[in-house]
Short mmCIF file of C-alpha atoms and ligand atoms in Angstrom, two decimals:
data_model
loop_
_atom_site.label_atom_id
_atom_site.label_comp_id
_atom_site.label_asym_id
_atom_site.label_seq_id
_atom_site.Cartn_x
_atom_site.Cartn_y
_atom_site.Cartn_z
CA UNK A 1 34.70 -16.41 10.75
CA UNK A 2 31.48 -17.19 8.91
CA UNK A 3 28.10 -18.19 10.24
CA UNK A 4 26.73 -21.61 11.07
CA UNK A 5 23.33 -21.82 9.42
CA UNK A 6 20.77 -24.64 9.31
CA UNK A 7 17.75 -25.06 7.02
CA UNK A 8 14.92 -27.25 8.34
CA UNK A 9 12.73 -28.57 5.51
CA UNK A 10 15.60 -28.12 3.06
CA UNK A 11 14.14 -30.51 0.48
CA UNK A 12 10.80 -28.66 0.20
CA UNK A 13 9.72 -25.96 -2.26
CA UNK A 14 10.59 -23.11 0.14
CA UNK A 15 13.55 -24.86 1.79
CA UNK A 16 15.31 -25.31 -1.56
CA UNK A 17 14.71 -21.62 -2.31
CA UNK A 18 16.20 -20.75 1.08
CA UNK A 19 19.40 -22.64 0.19
CA UNK A 20 19.49 -20.95 -3.23
CA UNK A 21 18.88 -17.52 -1.68
CA UNK A 22 21.62 -17.96 0.94
CA UNK A 23 24.00 -18.71 -1.95
CA UNK A 24 22.77 -15.93 -4.25
CA UNK A 25 22.90 -13.24 -1.57
CA UNK A 26 26.35 -14.45 -0.65
CA UNK A 27 25.67 -14.83 3.06
CA UNK A 28 28.98 -15.40 4.86
CA UNK A 29 28.37 -19.02 5.83
CA UNK A 30 31.08 -21.16 7.33
CA UNK A 31 28.91 -24.24 7.78
CA UNK A 32 25.51 -24.99 6.23
CA UNK A 33 23.51 -27.93 7.61
CA UNK A 34 20.30 -29.20 6.03
CA UNK A 35 17.49 -31.10 7.77
CA UNK A 36 14.36 -32.99 6.66
CA UNK A 37 12.31 -36.06 7.58
CA UNK A 38 13.38 -39.68 7.18
CA UNK A 39 11.85 -39.51 3.68
CA UNK A 40 14.76 -37.51 2.32
CA UNK A 41 17.48 -37.72 5.00
CA UNK A 42 20.63 -38.96 3.27
CA UNK A 43 19.81 -37.32 -0.08
CA UNK A 44 21.81 -34.28 -1.16
CA UNK A 45 21.08 -30.65 -2.03
CA UNK A 46 23.53 -28.49 -4.00
CA UNK A 47 25.01 -25.38 -2.40
CA UNK A 48 27.89 -23.42 -4.00
CA UNK A 49 28.77 -26.31 -6.30
CA UNK A 50 28.99 -28.95 -3.56
CA UNK A 51 26.43 -31.56 -2.57
CA UNK A 52 25.37 -31.25 1.07
CA UNK A 53 23.87 -34.37 2.67
CA UNK A 54 20.48 -33.82 4.27
CA UNK A 55 20.38 -34.85 7.94
CA UNK A 56 17.43 -36.27 9.83
CA UNK A 57 15.71 -33.66 12.00
CA UNK A 58 15.87 -34.69 15.67
CA UNK A 59 15.56 -32.92 19.00
CA UNK A 60 19.26 -33.55 19.62
CA UNK A 61 20.52 -31.79 16.46
CA UNK A 62 18.44 -28.70 17.30
CA UNK A 63 20.51 -28.36 20.49
CA UNK A 64 23.72 -27.93 18.45
CA UNK A 65 25.00 -24.37 18.06
CA UNK A 66 23.73 -22.37 15.09
CA UNK A 67 23.84 -18.66 14.40
CA UNK A 68 20.58 -19.03 12.46
CA UNK A 69 18.12 -21.83 11.75
CA UNK A 70 15.69 -21.21 8.89
CA UNK A 71 12.55 -23.35 9.27
CA UNK A 72 10.11 -24.24 6.49
CA UNK A 73 8.77 -27.70 7.28
CA UNK A 74 5.22 -26.86 8.35
CA UNK A 75 3.57 -25.62 11.53
CA UNK A 76 3.79 -28.80 13.61
CA UNK A 77 7.54 -29.14 12.99
CA UNK A 78 8.04 -25.48 13.99
CA UNK A 79 5.84 -25.90 17.06
CA UNK A 80 7.91 -28.83 18.30
CA UNK A 81 11.47 -28.06 17.23
CA UNK A 82 11.77 -24.24 17.18
CA UNK A 83 11.53 -23.89 21.00
CA UNK A 84 14.17 -26.62 21.45
CA UNK A 85 16.51 -24.72 19.13
CA UNK A 86 15.73 -21.38 20.80
CA UNK A 87 16.33 -22.84 24.28
CA UNK A 88 19.80 -23.80 23.04
CA UNK A 89 20.39 -20.06 22.30
CA UNK A 90 19.86 -20.47 18.55
CA UNK A 91 18.00 -17.84 16.52
CA UNK A 92 15.15 -19.39 14.51
CA UNK A 93 13.62 -17.67 11.49
CA UNK A 94 10.36 -19.53 11.02
CA UNK A 95 8.38 -19.52 7.80
CA UNK A 96 5.38 -21.41 9.23
CA UNK A 97 2.30 -19.67 10.61
CA UNK A 98 2.71 -21.30 14.02
CA UNK A 99 4.49 -18.52 15.96
CA UNK A 100 3.40 -15.46 13.97
CA UNK A 101 0.70 -14.17 16.27
CA UNK A 102 2.39 -15.18 19.55
CA UNK A 103 2.99 -12.14 21.73
CA UNK A 104 6.67 -11.32 22.04
CA UNK A 105 7.60 -13.08 18.77
CA UNK A 106 8.61 -10.49 16.17
CA UNK A 107 6.78 -10.75 12.81
CA UNK A 108 9.04 -9.03 10.33
CA UNK A 109 9.13 -7.54 6.85
CA UNK A 110 12.64 -6.04 6.82
CA UNK A 111 11.70 -3.06 4.62
CA UNK A 112 8.86 -2.15 7.00
CA UNK A 113 9.55 -3.00 10.66
CA UNK A 114 13.25 -3.93 11.12
CA UNK A 115 13.25 -2.04 14.44
CA UNK A 116 11.49 -4.94 16.23
CA UNK A 117 14.62 -7.09 15.72
CA UNK A 118 16.97 -4.75 17.64
CA UNK A 119 18.66 -6.74 20.41
CA UNK A 120 16.32 -9.70 19.88
CA UNK A 121 17.34 -13.37 20.11
CA UNK A 122 15.00 -16.37 19.80
CA UNK A 123 12.20 -17.24 17.38
CA UNK A 124 11.42 -14.69 14.64
CA UNK A 125 8.37 -15.23 12.43
CA UNK A 126 8.30 -14.73 8.66
CA UNK A 127 4.85 -13.48 7.60
CA UNK A 128 2.44 -15.20 5.22
CA UNK A 129 3.42 -14.77 1.55
CA UNK A 130 0.27 -12.82 0.66
CA UNK A 131 0.74 -10.49 3.61
CA UNK A 132 4.39 -9.76 2.77
CA UNK A 133 3.81 -8.39 -0.72
CA UNK A 134 0.72 -6.42 0.32
CA UNK A 135 2.61 -4.82 3.21
CA UNK A 136 5.72 -4.01 1.16
CA UNK A 137 3.51 -2.08 -1.29
CA UNK A 138 1.13 -0.47 1.21
CA UNK A 139 3.32 0.40 4.22
CA UNK A 140 4.95 3.45 2.56
CA UNK A 141 1.48 4.76 1.60
CA UNK A 142 0.15 4.01 5.10
CA UNK A 143 2.91 6.19 6.59
CA UNK A 144 1.85 9.10 4.37
CA UNK A 145 -1.94 8.86 4.24
CA UNK A 146 -3.00 6.38 6.98
CA UNK A 147 -4.91 3.28 5.80
CA UNK A 148 -8.55 3.04 6.85
CA UNK A 149 -9.70 0.00 4.88
CA UNK A 150 -8.25 -2.61 2.49
CA UNK A 151 -10.30 -4.88 0.22
CA UNK A 152 -8.01 -7.45 -1.37
CA UNK A 153 -8.47 -10.46 -3.64
CA UNK A 154 -5.52 -12.77 -4.17
CA UNK A 155 -4.53 -14.92 -7.14
CA UNK A 156 -2.14 -17.37 -5.52
CA UNK A 157 0.33 -19.76 -7.14
CA UNK A 158 0.28 -23.48 -6.32
CA UNK A 159 3.92 -23.44 -5.12
CA UNK A 160 2.53 -21.88 -1.92
CA UNK A 161 1.12 -25.35 -1.11
CA UNK A 162 4.52 -27.03 -1.50
CA UNK A 163 6.20 -29.27 -4.02
CA UNK A 164 3.33 -31.78 -4.13
CA UNK A 165 0.99 -29.06 -5.42
CA UNK A 166 3.44 -28.04 -8.15
CA UNK A 167 3.56 -31.72 -9.18
CA UNK A 168 -0.25 -31.93 -9.12
CA UNK A 169 -0.66 -28.92 -11.45
CA UNK A 170 2.10 -30.10 -13.80
CA UNK A 171 0.58 -33.60 -13.97
CA UNK A 172 -2.90 -32.15 -14.66
CA UNK A 173 -1.44 -29.93 -17.40
CA UNK A 174 -0.27 -33.14 -19.14
CA UNK A 175 -3.39 -35.16 -18.29
CA UNK A 176 -6.49 -33.30 -17.16
CA UNK A 177 -7.84 -36.53 -15.61
CA UNK A 178 -4.93 -36.68 -13.15
CA UNK A 179 -6.67 -36.82 -9.74
CA UNK A 180 -6.66 -33.89 -7.29
CA UNK A 181 -5.15 -34.73 -3.91
CA UNK A 182 -3.80 -31.41 -2.63
CA UNK A 183 -6.85 -29.30 -3.55
CA UNK A 184 -10.60 -29.86 -3.23
CA UNK A 185 -10.98 -29.42 -7.01
CA UNK A 186 -8.86 -29.83 -10.12
CA UNK A 187 -6.57 -26.82 -10.26
CA UNK A 188 -5.80 -26.94 -13.99
CA UNK A 189 -8.20 -24.69 -15.92
CA UNK A 190 -9.77 -23.60 -12.65
CA UNK A 191 -9.57 -21.17 -9.74
CA UNK A 192 -10.43 -22.20 -6.19
CA UNK A 193 -11.67 -19.65 -3.61
CA UNK A 194 -10.43 -21.73 -0.70
CA UNK A 195 -6.94 -21.57 0.88
CA UNK A 196 -6.41 -23.29 4.23
CA UNK A 197 -9.37 -24.14 6.52
CA UNK A 198 -12.69 -22.30 6.83
CA UNK A 199 -13.75 -20.57 10.04
CA UNK A 200 -17.32 -20.05 11.31
CA UNK A 201 -17.30 -16.41 10.15
CA UNK A 202 -16.99 -17.57 6.51
CA UNK A 203 -13.36 -16.51 6.09
CA UNK A 204 -10.49 -18.93 5.57
CA UNK A 205 -7.42 -19.13 7.78
CA UNK A 206 -5.30 -17.73 4.92
CA UNK A 207 -7.60 -14.68 4.72
CA UNK A 208 -7.52 -14.05 8.46
CA UNK A 209 -3.71 -14.31 8.41
CA UNK A 210 -3.75 -11.30 6.07
CA UNK A 211 -5.92 -9.39 8.56
CA UNK A 212 -4.09 -10.09 11.81
CA UNK A 213 -0.55 -10.13 10.40
CA UNK A 214 -1.19 -6.71 8.81
CA UNK A 215 -2.25 -5.37 12.21
CA UNK A 216 0.82 -6.79 13.94
CA UNK A 217 3.39 -5.61 11.37
CA UNK A 218 1.92 -2.11 10.98
CA UNK A 219 1.18 -1.94 14.73
CA UNK A 220 -2.35 -0.72 14.01
CA UNK A 221 -5.35 -2.92 14.84
CA UNK A 222 -7.79 -0.32 13.52
CA UNK A 223 -7.03 -1.09 9.84
CA UNK A 224 -10.05 -2.83 8.29
CA UNK A 225 -8.81 -5.66 6.06
CA UNK A 226 -11.28 -7.64 3.95
CA UNK A 227 -9.52 -10.41 1.96
CA UNK A 228 -10.62 -13.14 -0.43
CA UNK A 229 -7.84 -15.67 -1.10
CA UNK A 230 -7.98 -17.66 -4.34
CA UNK A 231 -5.72 -20.40 -5.68
CA UNK A 232 -5.06 -20.27 -9.44
CA UNK A 233 -3.14 -22.54 -11.85
CA UNK A 234 0.12 -20.58 -11.79
CA UNK A 235 3.33 -22.20 -10.52
CA UNK A 236 5.28 -19.22 -9.15
CA UNK A 237 4.10 -15.72 -8.17
CA UNK A 238 1.11 -14.43 -6.23
CA UNK A 239 -0.95 -11.52 -7.60
CA UNK A 240 -3.26 -9.28 -5.61
CA UNK A 241 -5.99 -6.86 -6.62
CA UNK A 242 -5.99 -4.31 -3.80
CA UNK A 243 -8.49 -1.53 -3.06
CA UNK A 244 -7.27 0.75 -0.30
CA UNK A 245 -9.10 3.62 1.34
CA UNK A 246 -6.99 6.15 3.26
CA UNK A 247 -7.77 8.61 6.05
CA UNK A 248 -6.16 11.43 4.03
CA UNK A 249 -6.79 11.98 0.33
CA UNK A 250 -3.85 10.63 -1.72
CA UNK A 251 -2.39 12.52 -4.64
CA UNK A 252 -1.76 10.08 -7.48
CA UNK A 253 1.51 11.67 -8.62
CA UNK A 254 2.76 11.55 -5.07
CA UNK A 255 1.65 7.89 -4.77
CA UNK A 256 3.88 7.08 -7.77
CA UNK A 257 6.77 9.05 -6.22
CA UNK A 258 6.40 7.23 -2.89
CA UNK A 259 6.21 3.79 -4.50
CA UNK A 260 9.07 4.53 -6.91
CA UNK A 261 11.36 5.29 -3.99
CA UNK A 262 10.04 2.58 -1.61
CA UNK A 263 12.47 -0.18 -0.61
CA UNK A 264 11.75 -3.49 -2.36
CA UNK A 265 9.09 -2.00 -4.68
CA UNK A 266 9.24 -1.72 -8.48
CA UNK A 267 6.48 0.15 -10.29
CA UNK A 268 5.56 -1.20 -13.75
CA UNK A 269 2.59 0.85 -14.80
CA UNK A 270 2.09 2.10 -18.34
CA UNK A 271 -1.29 0.98 -19.68
CA UNK A 272 -0.66 2.74 -23.02
CA UNK A 273 2.22 0.29 -23.60
CA UNK A 274 0.43 -2.68 -21.95
CA UNK A 275 2.90 -2.53 -19.10
CA UNK A 276 1.85 -4.10 -15.81
CA UNK A 277 3.42 -6.91 -13.77
CA UNK A 278 2.38 -10.55 -14.22
CA UNK A 279 3.58 -13.61 -12.28
CA UNK A 280 5.32 -15.21 -15.28
CA UNK A 281 7.48 -12.11 -15.70
CA UNK A 282 8.36 -11.50 -12.06
CA UNK A 283 8.94 -15.14 -11.00
CA UNK A 284 12.45 -15.79 -9.65
CA UNK A 285 13.01 -12.16 -8.64
CA UNK A 286 13.05 -10.58 -5.16
CA UNK A 287 11.05 -7.36 -5.57
CA UNK A 288 7.37 -6.57 -5.13
CA UNK A 289 5.90 -5.19 -8.36
CA UNK A 290 3.04 -2.68 -8.52
CA UNK A 291 0.92 -1.66 -11.50
CA UNK A 292 -2.60 -0.57 -12.53
CA UNK A 293 -2.49 2.27 -9.98
CA UNK A 294 -5.65 4.33 -10.25
CA UNK A 295 -8.01 6.48 -8.25
CA UNK A 296 -11.39 5.13 -7.23
CA UNK A 297 -14.14 6.49 -9.49
CA UNK A 298 -16.31 7.58 -6.55
CA UNK A 299 -14.22 7.91 -3.40
CA UNK A 300 -11.38 10.46 -3.65
CA UNK A 301 -9.63 8.88 -0.65
CA UNK A 302 -9.28 5.44 -2.27
CA UNK A 303 -7.03 3.89 -4.89
CA UNK A 304 -6.80 0.48 -6.59
CA UNK A 305 -3.59 -1.32 -7.44
CA UNK A 306 -2.25 -4.65 -8.70
CA UNK A 307 0.63 -6.18 -6.76
CA UNK A 308 2.71 -9.19 -7.85
CA UNK A 309 5.67 -10.96 -6.20
CA UNK A 310 7.34 -14.37 -6.24
CA UNK A 311 5.72 -16.13 -3.28
CA UNK A 312 8.65 -18.50 -2.72
CA UNK A 313 11.17 -15.64 -2.80
CA UNK A 314 9.92 -12.33 -1.33
CA UNK A 315 6.94 -14.20 0.11
CA UNK A 316 9.14 -16.75 1.91
CA UNK A 317 12.86 -17.49 1.33
CA UNK A 318 14.09 -13.99 0.46
CA UNK A 319 12.21 -12.37 3.33
CA UNK A 320 13.67 -14.97 5.73
CA UNK A 321 17.22 -14.37 4.49
CA UNK A 322 16.67 -10.59 4.66
CA UNK A 323 15.68 -11.05 8.31
CA UNK A 324 19.02 -12.83 8.85
CA UNK A 325 20.84 -9.97 7.07
CA UNK A 326 18.99 -7.38 9.15
CA UNK A 327 19.87 -9.13 12.42
CA UNK A 328 23.52 -9.36 11.38
CA UNK A 329 23.61 -5.68 10.42
CA UNK A 330 22.13 -4.68 13.78
CA UNK A 331 24.83 -6.51 15.78
P1 A2P B 401 10.84 -34.49 3.46
O1 A2P B 401 10.99 -34.17 2.01
O2 A2P B 401 11.95 -35.36 3.99
O3 A2P B 401 9.48 -34.99 3.86
P2 A2P B 401 6.97 -28.86 1.00
O4 A2P B 401 6.44 -27.64 1.68
O5 A2P B 401 7.50 -28.59 -0.38
O6 A2P B 401 5.98 -29.99 1.04
O7 A2P B 401 8.25 -29.34 1.88
C1 A2P B 401 8.19 -29.63 3.23
C2 A2P B 401 9.61 -29.80 3.78
O8 A2P B 401 9.48 -30.07 5.19
C3 A2P B 401 10.38 -30.97 3.20
O9 A2P B 401 11.74 -30.67 3.20
C4 A2P B 401 10.07 -32.09 4.19
O10 A2P B 401 11.06 -33.09 4.24
C5 A2P B 401 10.11 -31.30 5.49
N1 A2P B 401 9.38 -32.01 6.55
C6 A2P B 401 8.05 -32.30 6.59
N2 A2P B 401 7.75 -32.97 7.73
C7 A2P B 401 8.90 -33.08 8.43
C8 A2P B 401 9.24 -33.66 9.69
N3 A2P B 401 8.34 -34.24 10.46
N4 A2P B 401 10.54 -33.58 10.08
C9 A2P B 401 11.46 -32.98 9.31
N5 A2P B 401 11.19 -32.42 8.10
C10 A2P B 401 9.94 -32.47 7.67
#
């Protein structure tokens, strides 16, 4: 007997990737149901060569029985509908930020903290895309050397803002006078140091997600994280320039060995051959790619690295489906 799985927000940029990822990873699904708003209810999405009709999301349908419901329809949809589904004994894997910091809700990167899923049923939170790839790369080094401080700047793809942002960039690439609606500035030919809302301390919500989600996943609130999140005119794939200072002095050869054997990490790092990861090359893949690994010129306990991953896949859909796989394997 296969699983009954639902995808909420199935017509969106991440939702479509979730459907694709369920198919690609050959999840044993008996029945797949897709949900969206009245805007696209009744349209179809392809899964394993058949067209599945998108249903309207209602409170009633969330009370049906599902083994897993994957949500990616925004925070307010998750806030309202995820508890209804969980009350009906369904497991929700939620890609929105709404439940991530709620005590008792597991926030999971399967390569890093699968243990928090043992015996759990209810709402599980999928971390922010920028946090996921940073944690996949840094957690194995944290275990060895202990992270003291991270300074990170992100170069984030527009697909992280949903399908309408992809359309906005593509339209501006054809006509640079196409008006900006999603972003505060034109995104074509530009980079915008502003993702999500600003707080009084000068940081954006996206940046603070990287701070507090890192603490929760690594179970260590003492790690000092200092992020700057920037949107750039790339469609798929977030990049991050990361400076990390450890408690113990890292040995660079050992750092390569650790990263080369870390789950979900691929090292591409050969400056002599111009080899380093870029978003165009790693888009549509599931791994987190690391390059430009080097020691700080002044502080022997610090290194710099460049980390790239597909934000819709490892940063969202793949991580969500891996959570499903992990929960199944723990049964
Ligand atoms: P719809 O296309 O019917 O509006 P994206 O992140 O690419 O913008 O996609 C958001 C996804 O969330 C879409 O599938 C969208 O469906 C869905 N969605 C947004 N608001 C709601 C809502 N109130 N109820 C159900 N689905 C929603």
